[in-house]
Short mmCIF file of C-alpha atoms and ligand atoms in Angstrom, two decimals:
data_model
loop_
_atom_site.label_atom_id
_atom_site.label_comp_id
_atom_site.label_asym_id
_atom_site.label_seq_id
_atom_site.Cartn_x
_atom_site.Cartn_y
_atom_site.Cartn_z
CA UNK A 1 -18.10 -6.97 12.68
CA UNK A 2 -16.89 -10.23 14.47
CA UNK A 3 -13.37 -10.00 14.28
CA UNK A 4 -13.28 -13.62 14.31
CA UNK A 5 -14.14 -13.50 10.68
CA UNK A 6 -10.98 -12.76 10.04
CA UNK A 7 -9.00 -15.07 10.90
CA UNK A 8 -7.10 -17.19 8.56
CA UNK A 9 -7.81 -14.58 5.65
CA UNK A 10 -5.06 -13.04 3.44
CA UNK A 11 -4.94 -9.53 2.04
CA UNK A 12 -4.20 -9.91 -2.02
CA UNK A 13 -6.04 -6.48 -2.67
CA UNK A 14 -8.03 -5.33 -0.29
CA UNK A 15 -11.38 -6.09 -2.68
CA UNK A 16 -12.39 -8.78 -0.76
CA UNK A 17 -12.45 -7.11 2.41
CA UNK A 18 -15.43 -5.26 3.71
CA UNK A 19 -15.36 -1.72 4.59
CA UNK A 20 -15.94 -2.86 8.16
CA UNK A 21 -13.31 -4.93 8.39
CA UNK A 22 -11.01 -2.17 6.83
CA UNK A 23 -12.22 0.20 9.62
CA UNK A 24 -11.26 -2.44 12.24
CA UNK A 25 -7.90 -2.93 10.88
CA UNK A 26 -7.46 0.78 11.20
CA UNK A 27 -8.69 0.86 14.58
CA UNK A 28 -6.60 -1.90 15.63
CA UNK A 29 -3.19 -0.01 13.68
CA UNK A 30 -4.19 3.21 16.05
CA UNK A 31 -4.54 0.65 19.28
CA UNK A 32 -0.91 -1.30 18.35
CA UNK A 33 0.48 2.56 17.64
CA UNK A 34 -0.09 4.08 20.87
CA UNK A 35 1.14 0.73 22.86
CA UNK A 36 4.30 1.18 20.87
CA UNK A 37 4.56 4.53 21.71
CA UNK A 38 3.96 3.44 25.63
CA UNK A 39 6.90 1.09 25.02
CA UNK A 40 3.53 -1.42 25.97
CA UNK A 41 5.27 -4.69 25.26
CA UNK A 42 3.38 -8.02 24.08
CA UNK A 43 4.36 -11.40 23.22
CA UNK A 44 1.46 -12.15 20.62
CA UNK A 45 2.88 -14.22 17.79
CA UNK A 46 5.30 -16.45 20.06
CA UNK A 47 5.59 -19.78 18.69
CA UNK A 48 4.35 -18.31 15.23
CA UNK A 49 6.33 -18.26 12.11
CA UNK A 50 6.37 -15.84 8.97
CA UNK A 51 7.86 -16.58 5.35
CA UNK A 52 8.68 -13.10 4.02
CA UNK A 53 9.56 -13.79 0.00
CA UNK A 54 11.07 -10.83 -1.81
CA UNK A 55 11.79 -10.69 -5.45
CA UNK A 56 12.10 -7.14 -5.59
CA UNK A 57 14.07 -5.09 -3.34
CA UNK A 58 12.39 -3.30 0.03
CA UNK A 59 13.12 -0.79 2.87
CA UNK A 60 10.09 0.03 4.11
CA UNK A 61 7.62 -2.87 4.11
CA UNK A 62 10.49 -5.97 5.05
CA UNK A 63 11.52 -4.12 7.71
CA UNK A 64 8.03 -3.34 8.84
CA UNK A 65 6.96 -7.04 8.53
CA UNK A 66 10.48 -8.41 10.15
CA UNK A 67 10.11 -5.84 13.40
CA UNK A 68 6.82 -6.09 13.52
CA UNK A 69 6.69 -9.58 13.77
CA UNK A 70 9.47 -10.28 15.77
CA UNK A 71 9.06 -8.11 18.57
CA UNK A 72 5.73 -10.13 19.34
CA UNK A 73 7.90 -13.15 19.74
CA UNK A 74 7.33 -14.35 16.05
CA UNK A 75 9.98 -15.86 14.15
CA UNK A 76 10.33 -13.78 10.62
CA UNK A 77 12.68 -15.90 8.27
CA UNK A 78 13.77 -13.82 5.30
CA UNK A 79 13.25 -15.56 1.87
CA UNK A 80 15.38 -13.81 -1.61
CA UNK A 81 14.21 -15.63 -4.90
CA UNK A 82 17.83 -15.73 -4.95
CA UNK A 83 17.72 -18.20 -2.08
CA UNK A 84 14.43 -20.40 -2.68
CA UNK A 85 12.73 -22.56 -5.26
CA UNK A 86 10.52 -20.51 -6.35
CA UNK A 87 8.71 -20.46 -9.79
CA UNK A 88 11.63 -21.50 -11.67
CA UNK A 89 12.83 -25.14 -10.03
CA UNK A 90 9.64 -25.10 -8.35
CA UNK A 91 5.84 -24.07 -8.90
CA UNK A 92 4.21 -21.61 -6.53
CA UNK A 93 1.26 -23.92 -6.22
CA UNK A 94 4.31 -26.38 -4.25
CA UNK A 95 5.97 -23.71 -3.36
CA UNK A 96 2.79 -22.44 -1.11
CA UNK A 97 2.08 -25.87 -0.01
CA UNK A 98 5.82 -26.71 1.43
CA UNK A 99 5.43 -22.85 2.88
CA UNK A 100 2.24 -23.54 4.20
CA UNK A 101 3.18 -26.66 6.71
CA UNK A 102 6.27 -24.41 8.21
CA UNK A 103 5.10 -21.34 8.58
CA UNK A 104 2.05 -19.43 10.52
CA UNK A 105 1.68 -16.67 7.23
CA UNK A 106 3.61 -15.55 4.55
CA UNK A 107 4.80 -12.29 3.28
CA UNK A 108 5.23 -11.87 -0.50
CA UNK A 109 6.78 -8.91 -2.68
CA UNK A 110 7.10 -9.44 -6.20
CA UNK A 111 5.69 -8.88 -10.00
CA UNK A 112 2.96 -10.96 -10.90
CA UNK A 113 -0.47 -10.67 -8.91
CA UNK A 114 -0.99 -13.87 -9.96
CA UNK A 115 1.94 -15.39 -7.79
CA UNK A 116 0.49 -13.70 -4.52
CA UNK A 117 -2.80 -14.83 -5.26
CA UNK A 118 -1.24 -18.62 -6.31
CA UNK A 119 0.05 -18.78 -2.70
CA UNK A 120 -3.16 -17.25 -0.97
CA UNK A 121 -5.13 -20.23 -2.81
CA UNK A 122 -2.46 -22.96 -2.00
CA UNK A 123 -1.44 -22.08 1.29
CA UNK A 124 -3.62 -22.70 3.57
CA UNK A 125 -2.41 -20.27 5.87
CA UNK A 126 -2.73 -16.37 5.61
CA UNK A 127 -0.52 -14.57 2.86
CA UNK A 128 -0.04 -10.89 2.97
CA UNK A 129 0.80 -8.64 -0.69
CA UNK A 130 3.44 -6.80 0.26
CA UNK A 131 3.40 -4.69 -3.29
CA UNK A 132 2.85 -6.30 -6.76
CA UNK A 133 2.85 -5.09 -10.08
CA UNK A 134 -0.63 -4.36 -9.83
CA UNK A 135 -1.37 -3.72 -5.83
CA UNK A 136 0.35 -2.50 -2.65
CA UNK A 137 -2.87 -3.11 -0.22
CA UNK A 138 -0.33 -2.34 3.25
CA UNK A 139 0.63 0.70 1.73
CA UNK A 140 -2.79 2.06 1.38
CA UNK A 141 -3.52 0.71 4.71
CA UNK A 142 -0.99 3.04 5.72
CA UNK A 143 -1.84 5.79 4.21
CA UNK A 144 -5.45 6.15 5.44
CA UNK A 145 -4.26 5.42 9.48
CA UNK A 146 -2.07 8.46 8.38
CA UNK A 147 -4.99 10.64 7.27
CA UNK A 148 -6.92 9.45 10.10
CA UNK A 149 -4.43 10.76 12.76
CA UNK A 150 -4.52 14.08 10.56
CA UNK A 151 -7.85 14.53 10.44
CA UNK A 152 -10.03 12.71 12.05
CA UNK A 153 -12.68 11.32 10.10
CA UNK A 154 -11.76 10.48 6.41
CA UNK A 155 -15.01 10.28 4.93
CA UNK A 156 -15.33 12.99 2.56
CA UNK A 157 -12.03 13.97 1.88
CA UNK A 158 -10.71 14.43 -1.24
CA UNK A 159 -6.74 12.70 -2.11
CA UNK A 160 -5.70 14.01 -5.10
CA UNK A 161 -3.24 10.95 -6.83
CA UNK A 162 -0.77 12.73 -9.47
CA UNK A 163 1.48 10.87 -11.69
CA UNK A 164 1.46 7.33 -12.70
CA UNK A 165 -1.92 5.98 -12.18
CA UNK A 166 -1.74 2.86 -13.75
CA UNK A 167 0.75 1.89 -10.88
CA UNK A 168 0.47 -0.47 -7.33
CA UNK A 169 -0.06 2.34 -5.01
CA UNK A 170 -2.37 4.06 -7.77
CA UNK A 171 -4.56 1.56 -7.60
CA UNK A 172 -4.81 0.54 -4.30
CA UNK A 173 -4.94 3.78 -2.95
CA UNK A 174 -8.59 3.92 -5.53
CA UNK A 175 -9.66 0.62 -4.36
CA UNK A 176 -9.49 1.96 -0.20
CA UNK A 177 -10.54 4.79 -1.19
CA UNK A 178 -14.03 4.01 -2.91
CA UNK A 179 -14.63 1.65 -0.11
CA UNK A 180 -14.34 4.06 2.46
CA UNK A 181 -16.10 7.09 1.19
CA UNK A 182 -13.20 9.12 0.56
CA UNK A 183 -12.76 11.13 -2.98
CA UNK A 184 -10.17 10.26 -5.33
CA UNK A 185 -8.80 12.05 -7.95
CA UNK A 186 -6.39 10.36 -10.54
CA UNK A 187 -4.56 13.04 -12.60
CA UNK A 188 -2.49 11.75 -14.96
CA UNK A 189 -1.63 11.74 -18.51
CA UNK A 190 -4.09 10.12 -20.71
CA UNK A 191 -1.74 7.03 -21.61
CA UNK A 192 -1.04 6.71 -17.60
CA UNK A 193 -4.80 7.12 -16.30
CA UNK A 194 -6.21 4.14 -14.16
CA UNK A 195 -7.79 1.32 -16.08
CA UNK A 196 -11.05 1.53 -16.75
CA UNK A 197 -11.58 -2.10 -15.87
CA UNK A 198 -10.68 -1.32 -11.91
CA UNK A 199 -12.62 2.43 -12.18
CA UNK A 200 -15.55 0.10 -13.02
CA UNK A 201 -14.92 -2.16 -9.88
CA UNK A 202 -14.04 0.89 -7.92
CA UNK A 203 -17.58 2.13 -8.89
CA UNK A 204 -19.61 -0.05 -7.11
CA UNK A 205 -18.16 0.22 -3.88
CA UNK A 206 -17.98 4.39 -4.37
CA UNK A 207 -21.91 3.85 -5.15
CA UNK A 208 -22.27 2.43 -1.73
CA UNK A 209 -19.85 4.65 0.41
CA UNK A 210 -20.73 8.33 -1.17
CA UNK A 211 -16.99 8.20 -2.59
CA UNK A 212 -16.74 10.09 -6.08
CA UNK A 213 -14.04 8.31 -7.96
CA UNK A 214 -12.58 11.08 -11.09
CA UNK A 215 -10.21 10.36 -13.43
CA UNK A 216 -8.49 13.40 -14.86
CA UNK A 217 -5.09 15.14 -16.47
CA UNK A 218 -5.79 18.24 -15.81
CA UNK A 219 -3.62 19.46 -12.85
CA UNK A 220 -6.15 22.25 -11.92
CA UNK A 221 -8.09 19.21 -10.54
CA UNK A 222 -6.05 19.34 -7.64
CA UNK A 223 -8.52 22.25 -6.48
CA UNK A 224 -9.67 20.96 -2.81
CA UNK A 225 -7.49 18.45 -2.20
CA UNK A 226 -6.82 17.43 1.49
CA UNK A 227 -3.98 15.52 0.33
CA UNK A 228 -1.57 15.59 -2.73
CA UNK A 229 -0.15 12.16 -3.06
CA UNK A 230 2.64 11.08 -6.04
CA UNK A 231 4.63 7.96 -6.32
CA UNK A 232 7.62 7.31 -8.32
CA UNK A 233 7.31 7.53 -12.34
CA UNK A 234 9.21 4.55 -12.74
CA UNK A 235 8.24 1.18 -10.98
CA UNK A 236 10.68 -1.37 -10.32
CA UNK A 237 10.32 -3.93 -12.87
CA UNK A 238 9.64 -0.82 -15.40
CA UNK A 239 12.81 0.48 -15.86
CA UNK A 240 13.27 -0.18 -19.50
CA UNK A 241 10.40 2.86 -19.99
CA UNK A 242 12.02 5.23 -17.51
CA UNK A 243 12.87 8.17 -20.76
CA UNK A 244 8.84 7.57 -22.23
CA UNK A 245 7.91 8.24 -18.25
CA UNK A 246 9.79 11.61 -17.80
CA UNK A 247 8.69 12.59 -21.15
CA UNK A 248 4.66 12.74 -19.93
CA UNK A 249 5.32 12.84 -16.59
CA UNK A 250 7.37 15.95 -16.32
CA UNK A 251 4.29 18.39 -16.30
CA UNK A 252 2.90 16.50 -13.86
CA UNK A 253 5.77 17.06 -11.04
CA UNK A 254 4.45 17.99 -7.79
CA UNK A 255 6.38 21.54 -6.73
CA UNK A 256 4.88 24.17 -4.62
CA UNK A 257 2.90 25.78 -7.08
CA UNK A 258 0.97 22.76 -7.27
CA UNK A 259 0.06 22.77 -3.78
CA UNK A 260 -0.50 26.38 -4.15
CA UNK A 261 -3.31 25.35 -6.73
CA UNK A 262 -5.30 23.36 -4.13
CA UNK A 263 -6.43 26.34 -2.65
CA UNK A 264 -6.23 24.08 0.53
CA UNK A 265 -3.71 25.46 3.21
CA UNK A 266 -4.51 22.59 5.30
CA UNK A 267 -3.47 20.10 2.02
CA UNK A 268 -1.08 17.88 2.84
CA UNK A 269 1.66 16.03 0.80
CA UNK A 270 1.71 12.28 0.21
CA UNK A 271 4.48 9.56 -0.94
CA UNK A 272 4.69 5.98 -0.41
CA UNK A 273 8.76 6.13 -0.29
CA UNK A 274 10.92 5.55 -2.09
CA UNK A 275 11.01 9.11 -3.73
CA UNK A 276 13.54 10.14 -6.62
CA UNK A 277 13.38 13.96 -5.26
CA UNK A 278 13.75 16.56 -8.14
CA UNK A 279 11.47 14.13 -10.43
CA UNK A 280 8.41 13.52 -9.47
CA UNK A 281 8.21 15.99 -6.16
CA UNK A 282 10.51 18.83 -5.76
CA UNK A 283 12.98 19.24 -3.01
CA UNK A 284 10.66 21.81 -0.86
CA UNK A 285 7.51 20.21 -1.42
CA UNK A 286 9.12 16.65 0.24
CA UNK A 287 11.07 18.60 2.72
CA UNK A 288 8.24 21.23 3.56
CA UNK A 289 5.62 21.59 6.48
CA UNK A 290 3.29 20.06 4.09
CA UNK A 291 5.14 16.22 4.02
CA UNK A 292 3.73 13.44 5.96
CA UNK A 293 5.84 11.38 4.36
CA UNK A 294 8.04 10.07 7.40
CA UNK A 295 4.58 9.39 9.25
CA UNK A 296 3.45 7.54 6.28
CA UNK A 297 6.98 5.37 6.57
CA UNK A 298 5.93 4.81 10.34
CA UNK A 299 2.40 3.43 10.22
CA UNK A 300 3.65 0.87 7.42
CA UNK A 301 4.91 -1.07 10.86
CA UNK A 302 1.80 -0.29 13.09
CA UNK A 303 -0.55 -1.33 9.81
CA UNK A 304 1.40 -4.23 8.80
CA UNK A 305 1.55 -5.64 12.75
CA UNK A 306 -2.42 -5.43 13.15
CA UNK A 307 -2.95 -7.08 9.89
CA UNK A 308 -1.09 -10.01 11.24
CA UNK A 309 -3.17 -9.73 14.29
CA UNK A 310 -5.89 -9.40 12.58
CA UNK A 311 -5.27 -12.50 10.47
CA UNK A 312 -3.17 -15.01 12.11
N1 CP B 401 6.69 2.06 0.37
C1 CP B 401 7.33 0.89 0.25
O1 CP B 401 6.74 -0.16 -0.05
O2 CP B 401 8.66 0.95 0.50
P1 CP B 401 9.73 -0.22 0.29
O3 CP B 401 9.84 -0.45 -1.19
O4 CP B 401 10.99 0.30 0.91
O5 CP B 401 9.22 -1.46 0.98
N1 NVA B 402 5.26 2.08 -7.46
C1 NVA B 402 6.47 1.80 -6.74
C2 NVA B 402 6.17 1.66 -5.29
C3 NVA B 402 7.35 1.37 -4.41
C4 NVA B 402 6.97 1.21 -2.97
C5 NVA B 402 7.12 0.56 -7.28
O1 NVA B 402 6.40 -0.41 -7.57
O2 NVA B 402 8.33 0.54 -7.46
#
């Protein structure tokens, strides 16, 4: 893989990307980990510029964007919808043009997957999905450096998703993990399961990477697991069905005994962050040898910087 090729391109989804240039990105998170962990310091993105555009709140992946990108000599420059034209006085065709001539990339959170992809098209220069409705590609980046530094080679292994699997991290965590050969399970209730339309796109790349993509609700599905991963039953921009979520998600709370049922005592637990403990993970299970949860956090910054090294 030339890593020239890269240059220039955004990250929507992640579909669009190759498994080799997935691999590289991970490579490159590992390489930009251990310099930061040398206190190595580089001056990559001086002169550079980032729009970050958030219409939904963030801890985790502003800061990781802002530090990230600053400490290279980059200029981050926060955007709220509360501040900018966006999609209401202005279209995010313009918007993405204006954005385009100022800044090196651009950083959006929000609902629609359409917006992200609106400003990818229009641009001109790279934009980065920092969690839609739909996606949350630098979370699942994330996740996989994490499972990488856990053990080893991720080919193979089997992370078990339980909860809402119709979400962002649901689905982006099935798109990374059909294209690099790991096994996903979805267990959720029947009217939360994964669409069928991305299980079918998911399919093809499985085919060609040995992953084995299953959809279940079943919790004894969790047998094997290397990894038990949940996410929050309610989304933001959801919270008008937070009762009809605890209603079927309640069986599906991840507590020890559900770890227990992996039969897996090197399993590890999984969340993207923010967690409601006591709903969808119990207090022990977060707070418990098992939780990689805080490493997760970390490599959202590592991830997120070679992406924009990658890219830009
Ligand atoms: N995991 C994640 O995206 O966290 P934030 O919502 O805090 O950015
Ligand atoms: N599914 C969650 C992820 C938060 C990082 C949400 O969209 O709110």
């Amino acid at each position: 893989m030339n890593p020239e090729q890269l240059k220039g391109r955004s990250l929507v989804t992640l579909k669009n990307w190759t498994p080799d240039e997935i691999r590289y990105v991970l490579e490159l998170s590992h390489s930009v980990k251990k310099a930061a962990r040398t206190s190595t310091v580089h001056q990559r993105f001086v002169g550079k510029t980032l729009a970050m555009i958030f219409e939904k709140r963030s801890t985790r992946t502003r800061c990781a964007f802002e530090t990230a990108f600053g400490e290279e000599g980059g200029h981050p420059v926060f955007l709220s919808t509360q501040d900018i034209q966006l999609g209401s006085k202005e279209s995010v065709e313009d918007t993405a043009r204006v954005l385009g001539r100022m800044f090196s990339a651009i950083e959006f959170r929000g609902f629609k997957q359409s917006t992200v992809e609106t400003l990818a098209r229009e641009a001109g220069v790279p934009v980065y999905n920092g969690l839609t409705d739909q996606y949350h590609p630098t979370q699942a980046l994330a996740d996989i450096l994490t499972l990488q530094e856990i053990f080893g080679t991720v080919q193979g292994k089997k992370l078990c998703y339980v909860g809402d699997g119709r979400n962002n991290v649901a689905r982006s965590l099935c798109v990374i993990c059909a294209k690099l050969g790991i096994n996903f399970t979805v267990i959720a209730p029947p009217e939360l399961s994964t669409d069928r339309e991305l299980l079918d796109e998911c399919s093809q790349w499985a085919a060609e990477s040995g992953s084995k993509i299953v959809v279940s609700s079943s919790l004894a599905d969790v047998l094997g697991a290397d990894s038990v991963y949940t996410d929050v039953w309610v989304s933001m921009g959801e919270e008008h069905a937070a009762a009809e979520r605890k209603r079927l998600l309640s069986p599906f709370r991840v507590d020890e005994a559900l770890m227990e049922k992996t039969r897996n005592p090197s399993c590890i637990f999984m969340h993207c962050l923010p967690a409601v403990k006591g709903e969808e993970v119990t207090v022990p299970v977060i707070e418990g040898p098992r939780s990689r949860v805080w490493d997760q956090a970390e490599n959202r910054k590592h991830t997120i910087k070679a992406i924009m090294l990658a890219t830009i």
